[in-house]
Amino acid sequence: IFSHTMSRLTFTLLLIFLYTFVQVSHTQILLKSGKRFQGSLNDANKMLTGTHFPKSAVNKGVSEITVTQKVDHFDALSTDTWSQRVFINDTYFNAATGIIFFLLGGEGPMGSSSVTDHFILAKYAQQFGALIVGAEHRYYGGSNPTPTLNVEQGLRYLSTEQALEDFATVRNFVVDKYLSHARDTAKVVAFGGSYSGNLASWIRAKYPHLFVGALASSSPVLAKVDFHEYMQVVFRSVGTSCGNTMRAATNEYERMAQTEEGRKRLDSLFKTCKPLTLDANNLGTFFSSIADPVCGVVQYNNDNNKYSGSWNITKMCQTVTGGPTPVDGYANFVNQYAEFLGEDCITSTYEDYLNELKNEKTFDQGNLAAAGRSWVYQTCSEFGYYQHAEGGDQPFSTKYLTANWFLQQCKDIYGLDVATVAPAVKAINQRYGGDMPAFTDKIFFSNGDVDPWHALRVRSSAAQTSLMHGTAHCADLYPARDSDVSDLKSTREVFLSKLKQWLM
């Protein structure tokens, strides 16, 4: 469906799926979001179109089951149900311990590797004799309460509150199945990263009798419409020299975009899929498309996710600053990154971007952009998180990559009133406490200072937190390496000590 185009949606998806490891034709493809993906994009496209949708788990020791859920947990009269995909790894499980490690699904499809070697949970499970459970989030992957992503008939049931009820139901189902002899003493720990890190902290707060603790890795618990801090952290993370070079390049690209001759040169420099025009929405799409590769590299810099070794901040900045001019150096990086992803061109029109997200088919109906449609809807209905480039101390286009460009998508894709976004964001912060939650007992919040999402982390002095210097998004959820920075190693040690206390 992308037609091998490097679009903003590609990076929304490539950044949506990095947290989720999906089994595709016996080949493990790493993908992720919110935000800024990984693996071979050609294989990723096969996975996302549903051509090779995983019908059953293939990893040894893993079973795939479904759990019956209500479509609407808050309508007592409704009897509509659906089947949620759940992966279970009992390789290390010792029923006598009564321990379950529960990985909450986030904004992408889940596969069997999520409960095996992709995350550090397998190591922890081996140490504690735990059962590993992973539950896919509603409306991501094959777990769809309705057969459509239409707003009124489907996405109206996509919310954090509905997802938390799903996960609580899965928790009880698994406890009944594997620990029926010890229902009252089962020790279930919630794990999550990024958006699902939010969910892990919130489900522990909402149901402390069901979950004895939670790890919330890189969780942006403060919902925010105006998330300009994201780009500011990108600038700090790449360093002054590299950031200034990017800024000089984008300043020149903005100037070039004002003339027909300049736009033709930009088309040539970046291999745009369609010729650039002076339309502000088209230019917003273009400038977003060339900013997202930078954001993706920064967000997952040196994470142990089987992707970061190909690109990191050092390699990116060597390319950006190594050109004869900033204009050439930045373009060289974007083009090399596109080649790495197997892309032939970048999306340069707002209409093409919207059309991808207007597809109302689900993931398992072959919609490549299903996760992107679901996630962007959640930004409109709950979170905001609009990573615009207005203001200083950031390297991208202040003129076209604006908050309004993001907000307009809520109306143009879903028909939502843009005026409802801010109240929705305010409401979710009031419900869960934002960065100052009232309940933080036995919740461990970890963040990396390279990761732009750490700007929305928990700030409460009562919370158990770790801000790791030199690490990026969800770094502590990935398997340990000897080369891990000292802060990452010590954070894992602190978390393990907390985990032992929770499980006593």
mmCIF file of N, CA and C in Angstrom, residues 1 26 44 71 98 101 105 149 189 191 197 255 262 275 288 299 349 356 376 406 427 436 470 494:
data_model
loop_
_atom_site.group_PDB
_atom_site.id
_atom_site.type_symbol
_atom_site.label_atom_id
_atom_site.label_comp_id
_atom_site.label_asym_id
_atom_site.label_seq_id
_atom_site.Cartn_x
_atom_site.Cartn_y
_atom_site.Cartn_z
ATOM 1 N N ILE A 1 0.832 -1.203 0.000
ATOM 2 C CA ILE A 1 0.000 0.000 0.000
ATOM 3 C C ILE A 1 0.865 1.251 0.000
ATOM 4 N N HIS A 26 8.090 -16.910 9.714
ATOM 5 C CA HIS A 26 9.221 -17.463 10.431
ATOM 6 C C HIS A 26 10.410 -16.499 10.456
ATOM 7 N N ALA A 44 8.533 -5.961 6.337
ATOM 8 C CA ALA A 44 7.557 -5.293 7.197
ATOM 9 C C ALA A 44 6.261 -5.054 6.444
ATOM 10 N N VAL A 71 -17.076 -5.869 23.824
ATOM 11 C CA VAL A 71 -16.736 -4.745 22.951
ATOM 12 C C VAL A 71 -16.729 -3.454 23.756
ATOM 13 N N GLY A 98 3.709 -18.999 41.803
ATOM 14 C CA GLY A 98 2.517 -18.168 41.630
ATOM 15 C C GLY A 98 2.800 -16.850 40.942
ATOM 16 N N PHE A 101 4.448 -12.659 34.797
ATOM 17 C CA PHE A 101 4.904 -11.394 34.227
ATOM 18 C C PHE A 101 4.040 -11.102 33.004
ATOM 19 N N GLY A 105 0.147 -5.032 25.710
ATOM 20 C CA GLY A 105 0.334 -4.606 24.335
ATOM 21 C C GLY A 105 0.190 -3.104 24.188
ATOM 22 N N LEU A 149 -12.555 0.039 11.160
ATOM 23 C CA LEU A 149 -11.920 1.129 11.900
ATOM 24 C C LEU A 149 -12.657 2.447 11.667
ATOM 25 N N VAL A 189 2.835 -9.138 37.793
ATOM 26 C CA VAL A 189 3.535 -7.868 37.588
ATOM 27 C C VAL A 189 3.270 -7.396 36.166
ATOM 28 N N PHE A 191 4.163 -5.182 32.864
ATOM 29 C CA PHE A 191 5.307 -4.591 32.178
ATOM 30 C C PHE A 191 4.802 -3.840 30.953
ATOM 31 N N GLY A 197 3.686 1.497 28.642
ATOM 32 C CA GLY A 197 4.236 1.828 29.956
ATOM 33 C C GLY A 197 3.250 2.653 30.754
ATOM 34 N N ARG A 255 13.547 28.118 2.320
ATOM 35 C CA ARG A 255 13.758 29.169 1.308
ATOM 36 C C ARG A 255 13.566 28.607 -0.092
ATOM 37 N N GLY A 262 13.388 26.128 -6.841
ATOM 38 C CA GLY A 262 13.840 25.550 -5.579
ATOM 39 C C GLY A 262 13.109 24.254 -5.255
ATOM 40 N N PRO A 275 5.801 15.869 -7.274
ATOM 41 C CA PRO A 275 6.432 17.182 -7.217
ATOM 42 C C PRO A 275 5.868 18.034 -6.085
ATOM 43 N N SER A 288 7.803 17.004 7.515
ATOM 44 C CA SER A 288 7.654 15.939 8.501
ATOM 45 C C SER A 288 8.366 14.670 8.030
ATOM 46 N N GLN A 299 15.392 8.485 18.860
ATOM 47 C CA GLN A 299 14.513 7.835 19.824
ATOM 48 C C GLN A 299 15.007 6.444 20.205
ATOM 49 N N THR A 349 2.855 14.827 -0.405
ATOM 50 C CA THR A 349 1.547 15.479 -0.483
ATOM 51 C C THR A 349 0.682 15.055 0.697
ATOM 52 N N GLU A 356 -3.861 7.230 3.130
ATOM 53 C CA GLU A 356 -3.383 6.029 3.816
ATOM 54 C C GLU A 356 -4.112 5.829 5.138
ATOM 55 N N VAL A 376 -3.097 7.443 15.523
ATOM 56 C CA VAL A 376 -3.377 8.868 15.304
ATOM 57 C C VAL A 376 -4.737 9.223 15.888
ATOM 58 N N PHE A 406 -0.717 19.131 12.633
ATOM 59 C CA PHE A 406 -1.111 17.882 13.287
ATOM 60 C C PHE A 406 -2.594 17.897 13.665
ATOM 61 N N ALA A 427 -8.714 15.903 30.155
ATOM 62 C CA ALA A 427 -9.494 14.888 30.877
ATOM 63 C C ALA A 427 -8.654 13.674 31.228
ATOM 64 N N MET A 436 2.095 13.889 37.708
ATOM 65 C CA MET A 436 2.044 13.912 39.175
ATOM 66 C C MET A 436 0.938 12.968 39.664
ATOM 67 N N GLY A 470 22.381 8.741 28.812
ATOM 68 C CA GLY A 470 22.960 8.059 27.665
ATOM 69 C C GLY A 470 22.125 6.937 27.087
ATOM 70 N N VAL A 494 18.490 -1.924 40.220
ATOM 71 C CA VAL A 494 17.531 -1.330 41.151
ATOM 72 C C VAL A 494 16.149 -1.931 40.929
#
